[in-house]
Amino acid sequence: MTAFHDDPTPIVDVNNHSAADHAANQPQSQWPVGQEPWRPSAHFTPKRMWMNDPNGMIYHDGLYHLFYQFHPDSMIWGPMHWGHATSRDLLSWEHHDVALYPDEHGTMFSGCCVNDRHNSSGLFAGPGTSNLTAIFSYDNQSLGLATSVDGGLTWQHYRGNPIMPAVKEDFRDPKVFWHAPTQKWVMAISAHRECYFYTSPNLIDWTFASAFSGGCTVGVWEVPDLFQLTDPQGSTHWVLLMSVNDGALAGGSGIQYFIGNFDGVKFHWDASQGARWLDFGPDNYAGSTWFDEPDNDKLYIGWMSNWPYANKVPTDPWRGCLTLPRKLQLFDNGQGLEVGGFPKVWPTANGDTLQVLELSFSADDGLRQSHELLIKGQPTGHVLTVDFEEQTLVLDRPQALRSMFKDARMPLGPQRDLRFKLIFDNGVIELFDLQTGRCISQVSFGPKPSKPQPTP
Ligand code: FRU
């Protein structure tokens, strides 16, 4: 590995095709971009084509960067690239050219970005505030690294890639952070039905530290994230998020999490807290948190889909949508600590396809109450039912595809007065329990309009 540090030109540009190469493959939609049926306005979607996991979120120079698993040639999953967008307000996004293209080692699977301010890798001119480094998986499950010195717009793939071989099947999706007490970079990476931890002084040479497994191991583990949150009493805990593809609470793929401690080498799960699910809806997967979030929040974003039907959702000419960026918090709802959270910035209703509803229910008005969602005075078909006796809330999905899970169930707190906030963004729903921090994320699209809208 040192050979690469010694190399005076350790960087190789392998961006072997450009956005223009994809132009011929763009689908001709009957609707102008932005005005298609089911296009959300506050939730991020690519302009066109397929998107899955959010990748490499980093805040840098006043911009929230979002990269994402992108197939620029098709509306179904295929050879992965990293798409790129930036935002200043977390509600509107500027689309950029593809950031990472496949190279001679493979296609670009999920990963993360860090800012290597001290130039620990030796790949930058020196210490600096714009030493952006992406650490990602190749499709063959080896790991690669790329650097950017222009704020994430263009990237150079490291000549020494791959920096780590595939050590086992389903070994992918590195998430890296700086662990100050041990003065090392730490990587959490999924490894079939485990999470492995590695440490490194320089982001290139990684040493195995430990392995963890627990909770739901029905499906393959993907996209880990490890970070700290403070509980309502002011104590700090480590949280390990792990996406599990199959066997999730709401069906198919979902995110479980573990609360415990991390000593720089090993994650010590506090099993008395249980293994819990981050979302009670079916559409929040492969999410992770920002590096260098400016307010010291744990800012999270997830992919609003579910692998059993992700390739079939009827949006056109794009497929894939992300949650609103959420500020994660620890809640104490009386049964141990729970990770929940709300959008860092709530959208405002646009009087048309985006509604933000404040819903409250009092047990005095009945122990079982239903509320039908109306948008512009018209029923959407979604019914939300609150049951004070069973302490559950059910949100059904009227236009579910056959492979979609029909409804979502969320446990309620014991309160006799319940308060929720529901965002309906043209078929994309996020429902938050304002008291417990629990949420349901669910995509649901109505019947396709038979006639296209006239193009202005
Ligand atoms: C999660 C995932 C990752 C992988 C990526 C491929 O949805 O399967 O494990 O890196 O998607 O697109």
Coordinates of C-alpha atoms and ligand atoms in Angstrom, one line a residue:
M1 CA 0.0 0.0 0.0
T2 CA 2.8 2.4 0.8
A3 CA 3.8 2.2 -2.9
F4 CA 0.8 4.4 -3.6
H5 CA 1.8 7.0 -1.0
D6 CA 5.1 7.1 -2.6
D7 CA 3.7 7.6 -6.1
P8 CA 4.0 11.3 -7.1
T9 CA 0.8 10.9 -9.1
P10 CA -1.4 8.7 -7.0
I11 CA -4.7 9.9 -8.6
V12 CA -6.1 8.6 -11.9
D13 CA -9.1 10.1 -13.6
V14 CA -11.3 7.3 -14.8
N15 CA -14.5 9.3 -15.4
N16 CA -14.8 7.4 -18.7
H17 CA -18.2 8.7 -19.8
S18 CA -20.2 11.8 -19.2
A19 CA -23.7 12.9 -18.7
A20 CA -23.9 13.6 -22.5
D21 CA -23.4 9.9 -23.1
H22 CA -26.7 9.2 -21.3
A23 CA -28.8 11.8 -23.2
A24 CA -29.9 9.4 -25.9
N25 CA -31.3 7.1 -23.3
Q26 CA -33.6 9.6 -21.6
P27 CA -37.2 8.6 -21.6
Q28 CA -39.6 10.9 -23.4
S29 CA -42.1 11.7 -20.8
Q30 CA -45.5 13.1 -21.7
W31 CA -45.2 15.6 -18.8
P32 CA -42.8 18.5 -18.3
V33 CA -40.2 17.7 -15.6
G34 CA -41.6 18.7 -12.2
Q35 CA -45.2 18.5 -13.2
E36 CA -45.6 14.8 -13.7
P37 CA -48.2 12.9 -11.7
W38 CA -46.9 12.0 -8.3
R39 CA -43.9 14.2 -8.5
P40 CA -43.3 15.3 -4.8
S41 CA -42.2 18.9 -4.3
A42 CA -40.4 18.8 -0.9
H43 CA -39.1 15.2 -1.1
F44 CA -35.9 14.7 -3.2
T45 CA -36.4 12.8 -6.5
P46 CA -34.0 12.5 -9.4
K47 CA -35.2 14.4 -12.5
R48 CA -35.2 11.2 -14.4
M49 CA -34.2 7.5 -14.1
W50 CA -33.6 5.2 -11.2
M51 CA -32.4 6.1 -7.7
N52 CA -32.0 4.0 -4.5
D53 CA -29.8 4.6 -1.4
P54 CA -28.7 8.1 -0.4
N55 CA -24.9 8.1 -0.2
G56 CA -22.1 10.3 1.1
M57 CA -24.1 13.0 2.7
I58 CA -21.8 15.8 3.9
Y59 CA -22.2 19.4 4.8
H60 CA -19.5 21.6 3.3
D61 CA -19.2 25.3 2.6
G62 CA -22.8 26.1 3.3
L63 CA -24.2 23.3 1.2
Y64 CA -25.9 20.0 2.2
H65 CA -24.5 17.5 -0.3
L66 CA -26.5 14.5 -1.2
F67 CA -25.2 11.7 -3.4
Y68 CA -27.3 8.7 -4.3
Q69 CA -27.3 5.4 -6.0
F70 CA -28.2 6.2 -9.6
H71 CA -28.7 4.4 -12.8
P72 CA -28.7 7.2 -15.4
D73 CA -29.6 4.9 -18.3
S74 CA -32.8 3.3 -17.0
M75 CA -35.7 3.5 -14.6
I76 CA -34.8 0.1 -13.1
W77 CA -31.8 -0.8 -11.0
G78 CA -28.6 -1.5 -13.0
P79 CA -25.0 -0.4 -13.1
M80 CA -24.6 2.0 -10.3
H81 CA -23.3 5.5 -10.4
W82 CA -23.4 8.2 -7.7
G83 CA -25.9 11.0 -8.6
H84 CA -25.4 14.3 -6.9
A85 CA -27.5 17.2 -5.6
T86 CA -27.0 20.1 -3.1
S87 CA -29.3 22.1 -1.0
R88 CA -29.1 25.2 1.3
D89 CA -32.5 24.7 2.9
L90 CA -33.0 20.9 2.9
L91 CA -36.3 21.4 0.9
S92 CA -35.1 22.5 -2.6
W93 CA -32.3 20.7 -4.3
E94 CA -30.0 21.7 -7.2
H95 CA -29.2 18.7 -9.4
H96 CA -25.6 18.2 -10.5
D97 CA -23.8 16.0 -13.0
V98 CA -23.1 12.4 -12.0
A99 CA -20.4 12.4 -9.4
L100 CA -19.0 8.9 -9.6
Y101 CA -18.9 6.7 -12.7
P102 CA -18.1 3.1 -12.8
D103 CA -14.4 2.4 -13.3
E104 CA -12.2 -0.6 -14.3
H105 CA -12.9 -2.2 -10.9
G106 CA -16.7 -2.1 -11.1
T107 CA -19.8 0.0 -10.5
M108 CA -20.3 2.4 -7.7
F109 CA -22.3 0.9 -4.8
S110 CA -23.1 2.7 -1.6
G111 CA -20.7 4.5 0.7
C112 CA -19.9 7.7 2.5
C113 CA -18.0 11.0 2.4
V114 CA -15.7 12.6 4.9
N115 CA -13.6 15.8 5.0
D116 CA -9.9 14.8 5.5
R117 CA -8.9 18.2 6.9
H118 CA -5.5 16.9 8.1
N119 CA -4.7 15.2 4.8
S120 CA -4.3 11.9 6.6
S121 CA -4.5 10.0 3.3
G122 CA -1.7 12.1 1.8
L123 CA -3.8 12.4 -1.4
F124 CA -4.3 16.2 -1.1
A125 CA -1.9 19.0 -1.5
G126 CA -1.9 19.4 2.2
P127 CA -4.2 20.1 5.2
G128 CA -7.3 22.1 4.1
T129 CA -11.0 22.6 4.5
S130 CA -12.0 21.0 1.1
N131 CA -10.3 17.6 1.2
L132 CA -13.4 15.6 0.4
T133 CA -13.0 11.9 0.3
A134 CA -15.6 9.3 -0.7
I135 CA -15.2 5.7 0.4
F136 CA -17.5 3.4 -1.4
S137 CA -18.2 -0.3 -2.4
Y138 CA -17.7 -1.7 -5.8
D139 CA -20.3 -4.2 -7.0
N140 CA -17.8 -7.0 -6.5
Q141 CA -17.8 -6.0 -2.8
S142 CA -14.2 -4.6 -2.7
L143 CA -13.8 -1.0 -1.5
G144 CA -12.7 2.1 -3.4
L145 CA -11.8 5.7 -2.6
A146 CA -12.1 8.9 -4.5
T147 CA -11.2 12.5 -3.8
S148 CA -12.6 15.9 -4.7
V149 CA -11.0 19.3 -4.3
D150 CA -13.8 21.3 -5.9
G151 CA -16.5 20.8 -3.3
G152 CA -17.7 17.5 -4.5
L153 CA -18.5 18.4 -8.1
T154 CA -15.8 16.3 -9.8
W155 CA -14.0 13.3 -8.4
Q156 CA -10.7 11.5 -9.0
H157 CA -10.6 7.8 -8.3
Y158 CA -7.6 6.7 -6.3
R159 CA -5.1 4.9 -8.4
G160 CA -4.6 2.3 -5.6
N161 CA -8.2 1.1 -5.7
P162 CA -9.4 -1.2 -4.5
I163 CA -8.3 -0.3 -1.0
M164 CA -9.7 -3.5 0.5
P165 CA -10.8 -6.7 -1.1
A166 CA -14.2 -8.4 -0.5
V167 CA -13.6 -10.3 2.7
K168 CA -16.9 -12.2 2.5
E169 CA -20.1 -12.2 0.6
D170 CA -22.4 -9.2 1.0
F171 CA -19.5 -7.1 2.4
R172 CA -20.4 -3.5 1.5
D173 CA -21.6 0.0 2.2
P174 CA -18.8 1.6 4.3
K175 CA -19.7 4.4 6.7
V176 CA -16.7 6.2 8.1
F177 CA -16.3 8.8 10.9
W178 CA -13.4 10.2 13.0
H179 CA -13.2 8.8 16.5
A180 CA -11.5 11.5 18.5
P181 CA -10.7 9.5 21.7
T182 CA -8.6 6.9 19.7
Q183 CA -7.5 9.5 17.0
K184 CA -8.5 7.0 14.3
W185 CA -10.9 6.8 11.4
V186 CA -13.6 4.1 12.1
M187 CA -15.5 2.3 9.5
A188 CA -18.7 0.4 10.0
I189 CA -19.4 -2.0 7.1
S190 CA -22.1 -4.6 6.5
A191 CA -20.9 -8.2 6.2
H192 CA -23.7 -10.5 5.2
R193 CA -25.6 -10.7 8.5
E194 CA -23.1 -8.9 10.6
C195 CA -21.5 -5.5 11.0
Y196 CA -17.7 -5.3 10.9
F197 CA -15.7 -2.5 12.3
Y198 CA -12.3 -1.4 11.0
T199 CA -9.9 1.4 12.0
S200 CA -7.4 3.4 10.0
P201 CA -5.0 6.3 10.5
N202 CA -5.3 7.4 6.8
L203 CA -8.5 6.2 5.2
I204 CA -6.5 3.8 2.9
D205 CA -5.1 1.1 5.2
W206 CA -7.8 -0.5 7.3
T207 CA -7.4 -2.9 10.3
F208 CA -10.2 -5.2 11.3
A209 CA -11.4 -4.3 14.8
S210 CA -14.5 -6.4 15.7
A211 CA -17.8 -7.8 14.5
F212 CA -21.3 -7.5 15.7
S213 CA -24.6 -9.3 15.1
G214 CA -28.0 -9.4 16.8
G215 CA -31.7 -8.7 16.4
C216 CA -33.2 -9.6 13.0
T217 CA -30.9 -11.7 10.8
V218 CA -33.6 -13.0 8.5
G219 CA -32.3 -10.9 5.6
V220 CA -29.0 -9.5 4.4
W221 CA -27.5 -6.6 6.4
E222 CA -26.7 -3.5 4.4
V223 CA -25.8 0.2 4.9
P224 CA -24.7 0.5 8.5
D225 CA -24.3 3.8 10.4
L226 CA -22.8 4.4 13.8
F227 CA -23.1 7.6 15.7
Q228 CA -23.9 9.2 19.1
L229 CA -27.1 10.6 20.4
T230 CA -28.0 12.2 23.8
D231 CA -30.9 10.9 25.8
P232 CA -33.5 13.2 27.5
Q233 CA -31.5 13.0 30.7
G234 CA -28.3 14.2 29.0
S235 CA -26.4 10.9 28.8
T236 CA -24.8 9.9 25.6
H237 CA -25.3 6.6 23.8
W238 CA -24.0 5.1 20.6
V239 CA -26.6 4.0 18.0
L240 CA -25.9 1.4 15.3
L241 CA -28.4 1.6 12.4
M242 CA -28.5 -1.4 10.1
S243 CA -30.7 -1.9 7.0
V244 CA -32.1 -5.4 6.7
N245 CA -33.3 -6.6 3.4
D246 CA -36.1 -8.9 4.3
G247 CA -37.8 -9.6 7.5
A248 CA -38.5 -6.0 8.4
L249 CA -41.3 -4.9 10.7
A250 CA -43.5 -3.4 8.0
G251 CA -42.5 -6.1 5.5
G252 CA -39.5 -6.5 3.1
S253 CA -36.7 -4.1 3.7
G254 CA -36.4 -1.8 6.8
I255 CA -33.9 -0.4 9.3
Q256 CA -33.3 -1.9 12.7
Y257 CA -31.1 -0.2 15.3
F258 CA -29.2 -1.1 18.4
I259 CA -28.3 1.2 21.3
G260 CA -25.1 0.7 23.3
N261 CA -21.6 1.9 23.6
F262 CA -18.6 2.0 21.2
D263 CA -15.1 2.1 22.6
G264 CA -13.2 2.7 19.3
V265 CA -12.9 -1.0 18.7
K266 CA -16.1 -2.8 19.6
F267 CA -19.8 -2.0 19.7
H268 CA -21.3 -3.1 23.0
W269 CA -25.0 -3.5 22.5
D270 CA -27.2 -2.8 25.5
A271 CA -29.5 -5.8 24.7
S272 CA -31.9 -4.7 27.5
Q273 CA -32.9 -1.9 25.1
G274 CA -33.9 -4.5 22.5
A275 CA -33.4 -4.4 18.7
R276 CA -35.9 -1.9 17.4
W277 CA -37.1 -0.6 14.0
L278 CA -36.5 3.0 13.0
D279 CA -39.8 3.4 11.1
F280 CA -43.2 1.8 11.3
G281 CA -43.9 2.2 7.6
P282 CA -42.6 0.2 4.7
D283 CA -40.7 3.0 2.9
N284 CA -37.6 4.0 4.8
Y285 CA -34.5 2.0 3.8
A286 CA -30.7 2.3 3.4
G287 CA -30.7 5.6 5.2
S288 CA -27.7 7.2 7.0
T289 CA -26.5 10.4 8.5
W290 CA -24.6 13.5 7.4
F291 CA -20.9 14.1 8.0
D292 CA -20.2 17.5 9.6
E293 CA -23.8 18.5 10.1
P294 CA -23.5 22.2 11.0
D295 CA -25.7 22.3 14.1
N296 CA -24.2 19.2 15.6
D297 CA -27.5 17.4 14.9
K298 CA -27.7 13.9 13.7
L299 CA -29.3 14.6 10.3
Y300 CA -30.6 11.5 8.6
I301 CA -32.1 10.8 5.2
G302 CA -33.5 7.4 3.9
W303 CA -34.7 5.9 0.6
M304 CA -38.5 5.8 0.4
S305 CA -39.0 2.4 -1.1
N306 CA -38.7 -1.3 -0.4
W307 CA -36.8 -3.8 -2.5
P308 CA -39.8 -6.2 -3.3
Y309 CA -41.5 -3.5 -5.3
A310 CA -38.9 -0.7 -5.8
N311 CA -38.6 -1.5 -9.5
K312 CA -42.3 -1.4 -10.0
V313 CA -43.6 1.8 -8.5
P314 CA -45.5 3.6 -11.3
T315 CA -43.7 6.9 -11.3
D316 CA -42.4 8.2 -14.7
P317 CA -39.8 9.2 -15.9
W318 CA -38.1 8.6 -12.6
R319 CA -38.2 6.0 -9.8
G320 CA -37.1 6.6 -6.3
C321 CA -37.6 9.2 -3.6
L322 CA -36.0 10.2 -0.3
T323 CA -37.4 11.0 3.1
L324 CA -37.2 14.6 4.3
P325 CA -33.9 15.1 6.1
R326 CA -34.7 14.2 9.7
K327 CA -33.1 15.3 12.9
L328 CA -32.7 12.0 14.9
Q329 CA -33.3 12.1 18.7
L330 CA -33.6 9.7 21.6
F331 CA -37.0 9.4 23.2
D332 CA -38.0 7.7 26.4
N333 CA -41.5 6.4 25.9
G334 CA -41.4 4.3 29.0
Q335 CA -40.0 1.1 27.5
G336 CA -36.4 2.0 27.1
L337 CA -34.8 4.4 24.7
E338 CA -36.1 4.8 21.2
V339 CA -34.6 6.6 18.2
G340 CA -37.1 8.8 16.4
G341 CA -37.1 12.3 14.9
F342 CA -38.8 14.9 12.9
P343 CA -37.9 16.8 9.7
K344 CA -35.2 19.3 10.5
V345 CA -37.1 21.8 8.3
W346 CA -40.8 21.2 7.9
P347 CA -42.2 22.0 4.5
T348 CA -45.1 24.4 4.1
A349 CA -48.3 23.5 2.2
N350 CA -48.4 24.7 -1.4
G351 CA -52.1 24.7 -1.6
D352 CA -52.0 22.1 -4.2
T353 CA -50.2 18.7 -4.1
L354 CA -48.3 19.3 -0.8
Q355 CA -50.2 19.4 2.5
V356 CA -49.0 19.5 6.0
L357 CA -51.7 18.4 8.4
E358 CA -51.8 18.8 12.2
L359 CA -54.0 16.0 13.5
S360 CA -55.1 15.6 17.1
F361 CA -57.3 12.9 18.6
S362 CA -58.8 12.8 22.1
A363 CA -60.0 9.6 23.7
D364 CA -63.0 11.6 24.9
D365 CA -64.3 11.6 21.3
G366 CA -64.2 7.8 21.0
L367 CA -61.8 5.0 21.6
R368 CA -61.5 4.2 17.9
Q369 CA -61.5 7.0 15.4
S370 CA -60.8 7.2 11.7
H371 CA -59.7 10.1 9.6
E372 CA -59.9 10.1 5.8
L373 CA -57.3 12.2 4.1
L374 CA -58.6 14.9 1.8
I375 CA -56.4 16.8 -0.6
K376 CA -58.0 19.8 -2.3
G377 CA -61.3 18.6 -0.8
Q378 CA -61.0 15.2 -2.5
P379 CA -60.6 11.9 -0.6
T380 CA -57.2 10.3 -1.4
G381 CA -58.5 6.9 -0.1
H382 CA -56.0 6.9 2.7
V383 CA -57.6 6.3 6.1
L384 CA -55.8 6.7 9.3
T385 CA -57.3 4.9 12.2
V386 CA -56.4 5.5 15.9
D387 CA -57.3 2.9 18.4
F388 CA -56.9 4.1 22.0
E389 CA -57.6 0.7 23.5
E390 CA -55.2 -1.3 21.4
Q391 CA -52.8 1.7 21.4
T392 CA -52.2 1.5 17.7
L393 CA -52.4 3.7 14.7
V394 CA -53.0 2.1 11.2
L395 CA -52.4 3.9 7.9
D396 CA -53.7 2.0 4.9
R397 CA -52.4 2.2 1.4
P398 CA -55.3 2.2 -1.0
Q399 CA -53.4 1.9 -4.3
A400 CA -50.9 -0.7 -3.2
L401 CA -49.4 -2.8 -5.9
R402 CA -49.8 -6.5 -5.3
S403 CA -46.2 -6.7 -4.0
M404 CA -46.7 -3.7 -1.7
F405 CA -47.6 -4.1 2.0
K406 CA -51.1 -2.9 2.4
D407 CA -51.0 -0.9 5.6
A408 CA -48.6 0.3 8.3
R409 CA -49.1 0.0 12.0
M410 CA -47.5 2.1 14.7
P411 CA -47.8 1.6 18.5
L412 CA -49.2 4.6 20.3
G413 CA -48.3 6.1 23.7
P414 CA -50.7 5.8 26.6
Q415 CA -51.8 9.5 26.3
R416 CA -55.5 10.3 26.0
D417 CA -54.7 13.2 23.7
L418 CA -52.6 12.3 20.7
R419 CA -50.9 14.8 18.3
F420 CA -49.5 14.0 14.9
K421 CA -48.1 15.9 11.9
L422 CA -48.7 14.3 8.5
I423 CA -47.0 15.5 5.3
F424 CA -48.7 14.5 2.1
D425 CA -46.5 15.3 -0.8
N426 CA -48.3 14.1 -3.9
G427 CA -48.5 10.5 -2.8
V428 CA -45.5 10.5 -0.5
I429 CA -46.5 10.4 3.1
E430 CA -44.6 10.9 6.3
L431 CA -46.5 10.7 9.5
F432 CA -44.9 11.8 12.8
D433 CA -46.2 11.1 16.3
L434 CA -45.2 14.4 18.0
Q435 CA -45.2 12.8 21.5
T436 CA -43.3 9.6 20.9
G437 CA -41.1 10.6 17.9
R438 CA -42.3 7.5 16.0
C439 CA -43.1 7.7 12.4
I440 CA -44.6 6.0 9.3
S441 CA -43.1 6.6 5.9
Q442 CA -45.1 5.3 3.0
V443 CA -45.3 6.0 -0.7
S444 CA -48.7 5.6 -2.3
F445 CA -49.7 6.6 -5.7
G446 CA -53.2 7.0 -7.0
P447 CA -54.5 5.8 -10.4
K448 CA -52.5 7.1 -13.3
P449 CA -54.3 9.9 -15.0
S450 CA -55.7 8.6 -18.3
K451 CA -54.8 11.7 -20.3
P452 CA -51.5 13.5 -20.0
Q453 CA -51.7 17.1 -19.0
P454 CA -51.1 19.4 -22.0
T455 CA -47.5 20.6 -22.2
P456 CA -47.4 24.4 -21.8
Ligands
FRU1 C1 -29.0 -1.2 -0.4 C2 -28.1 -1.7 -1.4 C3 -26.7 -1.6 -0.9 C4 -25.8 -1.5 -2.2 C5 -26.7 -0.7 -3.0 C6 -26.7 -1.1 -4.5 O1 -30.3 -0.8 -0.9 O2 -28.4 -3.0 -1.8 O3 -26.3 -2.7 -0.1 O4 -24.6 -0.9 -2.0 O5 -28.0 -0.9 -2.6 O6 -27.4 -0.2 -5.3

